CSV table of C-alpha atoms in Angstrom, one decimal:
chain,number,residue,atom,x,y,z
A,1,UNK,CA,20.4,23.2,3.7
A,2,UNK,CA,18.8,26.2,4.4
A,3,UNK,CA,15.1,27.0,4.0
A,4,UNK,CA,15.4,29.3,0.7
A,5,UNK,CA,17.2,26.4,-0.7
A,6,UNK,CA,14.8,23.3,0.0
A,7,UNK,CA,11.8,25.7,-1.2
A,8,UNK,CA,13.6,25.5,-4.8
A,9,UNK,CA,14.4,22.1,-4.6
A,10,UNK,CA,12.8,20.0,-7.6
A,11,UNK,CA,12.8,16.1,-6.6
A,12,UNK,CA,11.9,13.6,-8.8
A,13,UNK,CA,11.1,9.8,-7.1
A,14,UNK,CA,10.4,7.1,-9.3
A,15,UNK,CA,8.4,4.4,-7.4
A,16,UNK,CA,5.2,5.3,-5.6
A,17,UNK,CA,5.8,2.2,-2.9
A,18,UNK,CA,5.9,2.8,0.8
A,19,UNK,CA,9.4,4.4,0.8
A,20,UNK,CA,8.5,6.4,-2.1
A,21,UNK,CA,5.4,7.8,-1.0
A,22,UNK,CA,7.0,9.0,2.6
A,23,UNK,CA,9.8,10.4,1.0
A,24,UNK,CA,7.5,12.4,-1.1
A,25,UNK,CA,5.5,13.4,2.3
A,26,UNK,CA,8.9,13.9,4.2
A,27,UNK,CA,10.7,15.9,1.7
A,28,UNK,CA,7.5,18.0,0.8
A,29,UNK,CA,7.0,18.7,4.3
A,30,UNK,CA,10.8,20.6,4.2
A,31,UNK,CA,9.2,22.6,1.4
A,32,UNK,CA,10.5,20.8,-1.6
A,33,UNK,CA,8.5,20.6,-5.3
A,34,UNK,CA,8.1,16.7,-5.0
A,35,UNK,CA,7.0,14.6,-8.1
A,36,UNK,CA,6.0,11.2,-7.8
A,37,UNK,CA,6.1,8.7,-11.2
A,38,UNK,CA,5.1,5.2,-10.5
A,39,UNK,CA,4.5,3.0,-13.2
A,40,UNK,CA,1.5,1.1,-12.5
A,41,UNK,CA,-1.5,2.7,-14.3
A,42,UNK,CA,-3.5,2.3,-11.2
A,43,UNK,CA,-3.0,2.0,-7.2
A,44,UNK,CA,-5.1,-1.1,-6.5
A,45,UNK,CA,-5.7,-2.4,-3.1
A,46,UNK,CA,-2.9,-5.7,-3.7
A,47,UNK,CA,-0.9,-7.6,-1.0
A,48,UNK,CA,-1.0,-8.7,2.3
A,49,UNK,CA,0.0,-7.2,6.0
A,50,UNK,CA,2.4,-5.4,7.0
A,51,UNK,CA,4.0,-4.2,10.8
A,52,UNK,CA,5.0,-0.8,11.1
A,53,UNK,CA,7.3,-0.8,13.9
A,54,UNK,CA,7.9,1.3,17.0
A,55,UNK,CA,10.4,3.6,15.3
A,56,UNK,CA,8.5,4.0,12.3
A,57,UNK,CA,5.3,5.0,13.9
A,58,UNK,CA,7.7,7.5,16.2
A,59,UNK,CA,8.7,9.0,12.2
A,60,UNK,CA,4.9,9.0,11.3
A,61,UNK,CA,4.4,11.5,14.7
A,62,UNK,CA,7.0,13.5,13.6
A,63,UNK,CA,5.3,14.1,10.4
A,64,UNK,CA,2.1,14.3,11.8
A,65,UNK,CA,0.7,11.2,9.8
A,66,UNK,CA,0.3,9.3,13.1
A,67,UNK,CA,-3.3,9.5,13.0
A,68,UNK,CA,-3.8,8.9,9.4
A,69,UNK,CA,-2.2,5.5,9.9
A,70,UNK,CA,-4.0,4.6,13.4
A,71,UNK,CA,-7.3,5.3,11.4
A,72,UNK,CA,-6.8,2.2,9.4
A,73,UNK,CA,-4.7,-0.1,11.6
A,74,UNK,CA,-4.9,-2.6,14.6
A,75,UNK,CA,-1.9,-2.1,17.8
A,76,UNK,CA,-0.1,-4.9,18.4
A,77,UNK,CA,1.9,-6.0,22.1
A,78,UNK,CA,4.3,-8.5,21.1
A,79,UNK,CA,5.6,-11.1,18.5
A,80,UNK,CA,5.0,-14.9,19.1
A,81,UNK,CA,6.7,-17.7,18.1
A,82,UNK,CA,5.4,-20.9,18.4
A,83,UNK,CA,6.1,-24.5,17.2
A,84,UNK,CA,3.7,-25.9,14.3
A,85,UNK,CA,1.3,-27.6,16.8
A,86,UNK,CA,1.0,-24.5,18.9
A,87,UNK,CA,3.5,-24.4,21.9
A,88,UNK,CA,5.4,-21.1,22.6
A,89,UNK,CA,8.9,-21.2,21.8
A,90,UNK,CA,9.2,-17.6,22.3
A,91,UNK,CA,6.6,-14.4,23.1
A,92,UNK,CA,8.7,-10.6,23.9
A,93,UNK,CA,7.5,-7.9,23.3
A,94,UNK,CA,8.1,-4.9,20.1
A,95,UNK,CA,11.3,-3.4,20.5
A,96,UNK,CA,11.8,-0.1,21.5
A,97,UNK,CA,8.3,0.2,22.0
A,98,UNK,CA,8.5,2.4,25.5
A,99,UNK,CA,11.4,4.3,23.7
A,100,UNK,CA,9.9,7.7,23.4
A,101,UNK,CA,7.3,10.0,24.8
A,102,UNK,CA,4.3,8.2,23.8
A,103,UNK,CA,4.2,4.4,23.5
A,104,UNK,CA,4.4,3.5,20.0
A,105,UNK,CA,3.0,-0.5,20.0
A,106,UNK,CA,3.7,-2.2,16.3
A,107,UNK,CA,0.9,-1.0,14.3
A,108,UNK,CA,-0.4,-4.2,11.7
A,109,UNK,CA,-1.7,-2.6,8.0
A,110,UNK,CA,-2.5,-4.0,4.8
A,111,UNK,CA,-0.4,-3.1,2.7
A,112,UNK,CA,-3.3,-1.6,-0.2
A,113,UNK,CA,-4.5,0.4,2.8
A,114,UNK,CA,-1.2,1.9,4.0
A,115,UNK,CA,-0.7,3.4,0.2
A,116,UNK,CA,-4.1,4.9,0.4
A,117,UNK,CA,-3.6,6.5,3.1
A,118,UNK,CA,-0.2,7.6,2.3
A,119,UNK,CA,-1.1,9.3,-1.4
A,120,UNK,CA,-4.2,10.7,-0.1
A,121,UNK,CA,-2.0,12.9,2.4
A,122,UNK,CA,0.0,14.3,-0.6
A,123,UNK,CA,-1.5,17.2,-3.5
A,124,UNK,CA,-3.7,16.6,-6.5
A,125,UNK,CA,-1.3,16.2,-8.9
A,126,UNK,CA,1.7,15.1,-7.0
A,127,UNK,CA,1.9,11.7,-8.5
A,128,UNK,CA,2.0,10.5,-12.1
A,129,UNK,CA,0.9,7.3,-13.1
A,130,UNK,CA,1.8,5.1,-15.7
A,131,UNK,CA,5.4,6.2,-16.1
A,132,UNK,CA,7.5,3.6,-16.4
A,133,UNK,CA,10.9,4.2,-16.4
A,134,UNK,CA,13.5,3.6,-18.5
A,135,UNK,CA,16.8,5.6,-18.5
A,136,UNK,CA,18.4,8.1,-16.2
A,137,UNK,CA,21.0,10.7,-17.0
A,138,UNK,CA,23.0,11.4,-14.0
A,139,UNK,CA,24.6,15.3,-15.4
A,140,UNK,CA,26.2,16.2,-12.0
A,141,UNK,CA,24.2,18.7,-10.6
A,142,UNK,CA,20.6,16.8,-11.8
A,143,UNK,CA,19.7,14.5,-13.6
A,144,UNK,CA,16.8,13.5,-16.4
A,145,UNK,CA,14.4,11.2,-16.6
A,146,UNK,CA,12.9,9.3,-19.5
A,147,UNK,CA,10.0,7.3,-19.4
A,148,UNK,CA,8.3,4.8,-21.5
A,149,UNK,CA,6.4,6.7,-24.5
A,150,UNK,CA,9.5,9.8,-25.0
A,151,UNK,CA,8.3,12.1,-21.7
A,152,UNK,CA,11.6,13.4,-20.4
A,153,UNK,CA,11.7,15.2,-16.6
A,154,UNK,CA,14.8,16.9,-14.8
A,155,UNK,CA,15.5,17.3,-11.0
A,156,UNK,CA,17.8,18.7,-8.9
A,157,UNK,CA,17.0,14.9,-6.6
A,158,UNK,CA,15.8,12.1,-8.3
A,159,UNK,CA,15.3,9.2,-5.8
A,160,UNK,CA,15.2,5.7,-7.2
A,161,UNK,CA,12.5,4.2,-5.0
A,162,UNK,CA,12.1,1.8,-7.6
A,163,UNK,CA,12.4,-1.7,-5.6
A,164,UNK,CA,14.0,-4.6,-6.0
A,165,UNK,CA,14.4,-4.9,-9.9
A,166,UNK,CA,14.9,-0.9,-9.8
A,167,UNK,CA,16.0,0.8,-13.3
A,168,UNK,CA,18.1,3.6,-11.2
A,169,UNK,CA,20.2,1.1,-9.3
A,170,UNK,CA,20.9,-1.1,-12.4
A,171,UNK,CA,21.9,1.7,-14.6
A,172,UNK,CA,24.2,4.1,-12.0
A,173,UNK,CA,24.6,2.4,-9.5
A,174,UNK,CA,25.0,-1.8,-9.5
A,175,UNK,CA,24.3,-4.5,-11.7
A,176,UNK,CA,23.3,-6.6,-8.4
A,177,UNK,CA,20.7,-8.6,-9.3
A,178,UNK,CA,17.9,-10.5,-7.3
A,179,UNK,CA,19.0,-13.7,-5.7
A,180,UNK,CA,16.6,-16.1,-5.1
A,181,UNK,CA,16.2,-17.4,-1.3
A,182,UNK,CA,15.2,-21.1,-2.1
A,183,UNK,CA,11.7,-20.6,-0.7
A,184,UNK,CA,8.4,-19.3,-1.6
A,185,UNK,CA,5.6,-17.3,0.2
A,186,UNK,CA,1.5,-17.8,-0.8
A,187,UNK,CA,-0.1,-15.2,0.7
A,188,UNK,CA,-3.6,-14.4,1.6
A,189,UNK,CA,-6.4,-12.0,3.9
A,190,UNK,CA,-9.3,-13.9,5.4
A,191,UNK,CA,-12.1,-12.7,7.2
A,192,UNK,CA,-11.8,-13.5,11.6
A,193,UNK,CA,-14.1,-15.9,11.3
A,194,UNK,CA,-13.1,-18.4,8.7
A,195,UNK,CA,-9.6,-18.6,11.1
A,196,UNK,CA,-11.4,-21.6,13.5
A,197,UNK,CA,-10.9,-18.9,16.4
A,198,UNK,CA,-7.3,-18.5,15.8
A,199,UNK,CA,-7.7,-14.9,15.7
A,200,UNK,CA,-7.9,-14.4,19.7
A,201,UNK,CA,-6.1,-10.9,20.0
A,202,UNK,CA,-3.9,-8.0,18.2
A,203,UNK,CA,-0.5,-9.6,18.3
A,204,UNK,CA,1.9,-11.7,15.6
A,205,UNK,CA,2.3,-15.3,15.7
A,206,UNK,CA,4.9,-17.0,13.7
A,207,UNK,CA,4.0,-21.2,13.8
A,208,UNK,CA,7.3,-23.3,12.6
A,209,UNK,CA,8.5,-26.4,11.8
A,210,UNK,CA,11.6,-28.7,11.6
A,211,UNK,CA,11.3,-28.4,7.5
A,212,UNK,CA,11.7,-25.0,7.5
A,213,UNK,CA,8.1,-24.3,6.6
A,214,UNK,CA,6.7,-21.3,8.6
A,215,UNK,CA,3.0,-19.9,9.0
A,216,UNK,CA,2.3,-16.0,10.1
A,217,UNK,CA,-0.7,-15.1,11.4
A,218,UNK,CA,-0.7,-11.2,11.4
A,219,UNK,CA,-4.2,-9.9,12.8
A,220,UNK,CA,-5.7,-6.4,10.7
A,221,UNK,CA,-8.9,-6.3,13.5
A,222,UNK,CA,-9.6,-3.1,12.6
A,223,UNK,CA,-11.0,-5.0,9.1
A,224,UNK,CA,-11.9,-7.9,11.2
A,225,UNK,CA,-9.4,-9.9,9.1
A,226,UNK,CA,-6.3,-11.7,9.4
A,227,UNK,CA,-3.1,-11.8,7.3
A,228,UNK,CA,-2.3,-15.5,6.6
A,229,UNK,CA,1.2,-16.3,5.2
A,230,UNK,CA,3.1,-19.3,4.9
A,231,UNK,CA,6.7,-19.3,3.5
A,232,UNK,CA,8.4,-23.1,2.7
A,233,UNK,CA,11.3,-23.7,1.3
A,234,UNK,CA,11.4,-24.5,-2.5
A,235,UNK,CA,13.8,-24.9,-5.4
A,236,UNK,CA,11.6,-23.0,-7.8
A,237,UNK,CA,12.9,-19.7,-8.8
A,238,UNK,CA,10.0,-18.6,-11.3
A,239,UNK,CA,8.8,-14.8,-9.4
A,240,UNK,CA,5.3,-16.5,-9.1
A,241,UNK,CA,4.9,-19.6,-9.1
A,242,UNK,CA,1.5,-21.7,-9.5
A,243,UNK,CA,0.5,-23.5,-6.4
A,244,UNK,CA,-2.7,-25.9,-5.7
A,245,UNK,CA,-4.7,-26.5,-2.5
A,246,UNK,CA,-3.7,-30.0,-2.2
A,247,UNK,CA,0.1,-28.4,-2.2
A,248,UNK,CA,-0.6,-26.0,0.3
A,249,UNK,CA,-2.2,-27.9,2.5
A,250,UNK,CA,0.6,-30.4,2.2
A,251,UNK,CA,3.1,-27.8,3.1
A,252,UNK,CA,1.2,-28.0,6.4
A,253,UNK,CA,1.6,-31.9,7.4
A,254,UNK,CA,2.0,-31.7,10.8
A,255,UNK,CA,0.8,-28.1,11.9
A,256,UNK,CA,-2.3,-27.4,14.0
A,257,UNK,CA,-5.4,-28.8,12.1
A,258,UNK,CA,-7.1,-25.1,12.3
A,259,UNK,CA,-4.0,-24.0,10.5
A,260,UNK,CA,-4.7,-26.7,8.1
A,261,UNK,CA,-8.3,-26.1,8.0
A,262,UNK,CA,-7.6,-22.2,6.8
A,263,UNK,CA,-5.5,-23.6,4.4
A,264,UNK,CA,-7.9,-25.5,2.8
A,265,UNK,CA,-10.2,-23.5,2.6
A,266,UNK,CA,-8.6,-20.4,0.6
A,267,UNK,CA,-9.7,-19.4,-2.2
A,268,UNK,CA,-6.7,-19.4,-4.5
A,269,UNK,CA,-7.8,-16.1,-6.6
A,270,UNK,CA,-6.9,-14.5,-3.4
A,271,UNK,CA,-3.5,-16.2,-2.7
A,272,UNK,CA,-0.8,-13.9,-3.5
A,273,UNK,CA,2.0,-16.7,-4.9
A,274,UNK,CA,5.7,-15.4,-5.1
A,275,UNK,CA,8.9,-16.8,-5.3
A,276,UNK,CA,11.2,-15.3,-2.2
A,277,UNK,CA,14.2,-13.0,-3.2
A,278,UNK,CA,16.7,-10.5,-2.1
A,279,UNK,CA,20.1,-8.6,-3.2
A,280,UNK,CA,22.9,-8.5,-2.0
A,281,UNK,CA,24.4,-5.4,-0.2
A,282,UNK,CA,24.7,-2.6,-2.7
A,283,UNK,CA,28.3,-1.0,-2.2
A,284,UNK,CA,27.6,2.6,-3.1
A,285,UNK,CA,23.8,4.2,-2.7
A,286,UNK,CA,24.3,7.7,-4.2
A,287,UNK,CA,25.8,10.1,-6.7
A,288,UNK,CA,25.8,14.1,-6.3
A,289,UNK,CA,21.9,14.3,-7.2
A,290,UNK,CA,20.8,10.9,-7.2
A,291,UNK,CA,20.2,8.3,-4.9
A,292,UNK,CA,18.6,4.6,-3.7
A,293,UNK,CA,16.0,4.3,-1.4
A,294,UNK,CA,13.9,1.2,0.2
A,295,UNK,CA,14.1,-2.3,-1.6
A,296,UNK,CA,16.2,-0.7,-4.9
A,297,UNK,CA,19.1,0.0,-2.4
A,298,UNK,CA,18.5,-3.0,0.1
A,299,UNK,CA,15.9,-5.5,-0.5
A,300,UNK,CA,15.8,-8.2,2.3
A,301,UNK,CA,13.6,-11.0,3.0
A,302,UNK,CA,10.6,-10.7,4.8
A,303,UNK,CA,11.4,-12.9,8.0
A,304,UNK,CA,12.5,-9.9,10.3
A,305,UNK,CA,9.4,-8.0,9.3
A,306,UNK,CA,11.9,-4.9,8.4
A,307,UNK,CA,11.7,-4.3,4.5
A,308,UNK,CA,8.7,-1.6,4.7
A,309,UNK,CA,9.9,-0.5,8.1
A,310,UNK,CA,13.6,-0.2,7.0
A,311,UNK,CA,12.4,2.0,3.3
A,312,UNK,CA,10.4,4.3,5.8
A,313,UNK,CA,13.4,4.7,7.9
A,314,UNK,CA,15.4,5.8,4.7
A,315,UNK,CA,12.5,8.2,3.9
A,316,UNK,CA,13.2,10.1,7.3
A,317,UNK,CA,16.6,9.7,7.2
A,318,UNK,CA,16.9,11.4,3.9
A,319,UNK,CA,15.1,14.3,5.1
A,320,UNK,CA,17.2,14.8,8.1
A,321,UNK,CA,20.2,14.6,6.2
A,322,UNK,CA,18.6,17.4,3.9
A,323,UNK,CA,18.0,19.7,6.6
A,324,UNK,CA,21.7,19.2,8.4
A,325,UNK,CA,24.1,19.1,5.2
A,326,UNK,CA,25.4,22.0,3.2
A,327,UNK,CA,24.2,20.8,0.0
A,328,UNK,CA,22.5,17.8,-2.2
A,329,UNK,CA,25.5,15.8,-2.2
A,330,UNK,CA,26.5,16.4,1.4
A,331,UNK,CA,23.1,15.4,2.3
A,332,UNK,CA,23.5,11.9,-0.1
A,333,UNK,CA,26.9,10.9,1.4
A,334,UNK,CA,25.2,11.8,5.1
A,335,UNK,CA,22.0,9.8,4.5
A,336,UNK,CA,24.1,6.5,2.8
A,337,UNK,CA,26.7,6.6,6.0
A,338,UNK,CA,23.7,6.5,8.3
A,339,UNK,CA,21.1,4.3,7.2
A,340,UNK,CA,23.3,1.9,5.1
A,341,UNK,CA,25.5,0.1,8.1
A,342,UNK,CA,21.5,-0.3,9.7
A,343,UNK,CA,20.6,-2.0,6.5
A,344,UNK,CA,23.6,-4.4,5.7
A,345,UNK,CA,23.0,-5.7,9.4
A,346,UNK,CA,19.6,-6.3,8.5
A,347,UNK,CA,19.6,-7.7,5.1
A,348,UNK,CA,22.2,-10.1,7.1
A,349,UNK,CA,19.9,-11.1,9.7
A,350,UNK,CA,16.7,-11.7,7.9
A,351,UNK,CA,19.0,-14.0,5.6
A,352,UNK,CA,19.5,-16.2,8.7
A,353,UNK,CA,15.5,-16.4,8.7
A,354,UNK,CA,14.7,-19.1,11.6
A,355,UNK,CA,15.4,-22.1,12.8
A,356,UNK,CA,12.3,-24.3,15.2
A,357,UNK,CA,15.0,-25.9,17.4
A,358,UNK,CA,17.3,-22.9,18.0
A,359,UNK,CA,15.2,-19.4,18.5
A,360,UNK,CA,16.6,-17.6,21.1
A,361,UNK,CA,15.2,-14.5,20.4
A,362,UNK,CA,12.4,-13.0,18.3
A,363,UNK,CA,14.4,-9.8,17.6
A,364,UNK,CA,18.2,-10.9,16.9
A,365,UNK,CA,18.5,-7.2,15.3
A,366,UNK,CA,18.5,-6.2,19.3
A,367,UNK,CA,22.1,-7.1,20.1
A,368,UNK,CA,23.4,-5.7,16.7
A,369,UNK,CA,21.0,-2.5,16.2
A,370,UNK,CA,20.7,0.5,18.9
């Protein structure tokens, strides 16, 4: 689209998540009037860490974010995956990590940090909290908004970065609905010390066992602090379920006794507790003048690390489609045949998750993604 054309663009995104708020520094970066509208009433500093991979950090050049985001996050080498008592099963380093002019290493963030960062780079004024959405008119050329309370708002775009129960998906687009993975994730960030010396350098380790019950250690050593995350397999399907010590630290029998010993000692205020979930491919992303973005068009699970990474990825590839197409919908049908067959392939693999007695790689995207 030409210059003249992106300067009048009006974009509306609803959801002010990681994909969400790069969109909205992507897309104002072509010149666009970008409006955010997340729903929450406040940002607060929630979750757990995250990797931002080699490609994504290349992106965050591009913009000229890099330095924003190496402000508040530790580099990392490699991944590491290890049985639950410790031995190395397999160690290789971050994919695509010597792939451009500077080497971009995995960059580890929590996740509160990373939206800081992120909204602080954008205008006063940019965002609006506390709209929840809850109907979309999709009139062609734009569509409206309307929000909880009567407020009404029309765009040229509207992006539905709206995640994994997203309002825009559910009412244009697909009725596809979470599906539960049979497994649950409890959460946590503990200070370097209280890790029993675990916390020996910048890289990922991914303890496993025979039960399915995995453990990832994710160092943020810029905070002197280490993500601590262990997923087990479960029939409950409630979106967060109630956990005890005791339970956790069962979950562990057999794992090294410093994981244990973490374990034990977590405060249980501070465990995130969350039923695992993901959708199933979504066939069509995209109207003329609205479209999916992040977890609303592809949720996946969290074993390949990719679900922040891959919403990123949409965020740049939405702008580049915006500056090569003709027009809106040009630009929707370019950014969907691009980024979707990625994310299908992805969603795939992270539903194969991992199995102790046959890991062969740490990256099985590499022999299916270029």
């Amino acid at each position: 689209m030409r210059t003249s054309e992106l300067e009048n663009l009006k974009v509306a995104i609803v959801g002010g998540g990681y994909g969400g708020a790069v969109a909205a520094v992507a897309l104002s970066r072509l010149g666009a009037t970008v409006s955010v509208y997340e729903q929450a009433a406040a940002i607060r500093q929630v979750g757990a860490g995250i990797g931002l991979r080699p490609p994504t950090i290349e992106l965050f050049r591009e913009l000229d974010i890099f330095d924003a985001i190496a402000a508040v996050s530790t580099p990392s080498d490699y991944f590491e995956i290890l049985t639950a008592t410790g031995e190395v099963i397999q160690r290789e380093e971050w994919p695509k990590m010597h792939d451009y002019a500077q080497v971009n290493k995995t960059r580890f963030i929590h996740r509160g940090d990373f939206i800081d960062t992120l909204l602080a780079l954008l205008p006063e004024g940019m965002v609006h909290l506390d709209h929840r959405l809850t109907e979309i008119e999709d009139s062609g050329s734009s569509a409206t908004l309307t929000f909880a309370g009567g407020a009404t708002v029309t765009a040229d775009l509207v992006i539905g970065a709206d995640g994994i129960r997203s309002t825009v998906r559910n009412q244009l687009f697909s009725d596809n609905q979470p599906v539960f993975a049979g497994a649950h994730a409890y959460r946590a960030v503990i200070d370097s010390v209280d890790t029993d010396g675990l916390d020996v350098d910048d890289n990922l380790r991914l303890y496993m066992n025979e039960r399915g019950t995995m453990v990832y250690f994710l160092p943020l050593r810029h905070r002197d602090q280490v993500s601590f995350d262990i997923t087990a397999l479960s029939a409950d399907d409630s979106w967060a379920p109630e956990v005890t010590t005791d339970e956790l630290v069962a979950l562990l029998d057999g794992f090294d006794e410093r994981l244990v010993n973490i374990t034990r000692n977590l405060d249980l205020d501070t465990v995130t507790s969350r039923a695992v979930f993901d959708i199933d491919p979504v066939d069509r992303w995209h109207s003329d003048c609205v479209t999916l973005l992040g977890d609303s068009a592809h949720a996946m699970l969290h074993h390949q690390g990719q679900g922040a990474n891959q919403a990123i990825q949409d965020a740049g590839g939405l702008a580049d489609a915006l500056r090569e197409a003709d027009s809106v919908a040009e630009a929707l049908a370019l950014y969907q045949s691009t980024r979707k067959p990625v994310t299908d392939t992805l969603q795939r693999l992270s539903r194969e998750s991992w199995d102790a007695e046959s890991v062969s790689t740490a990256f099985p995207e590499k022999s299916s993604i270029t």
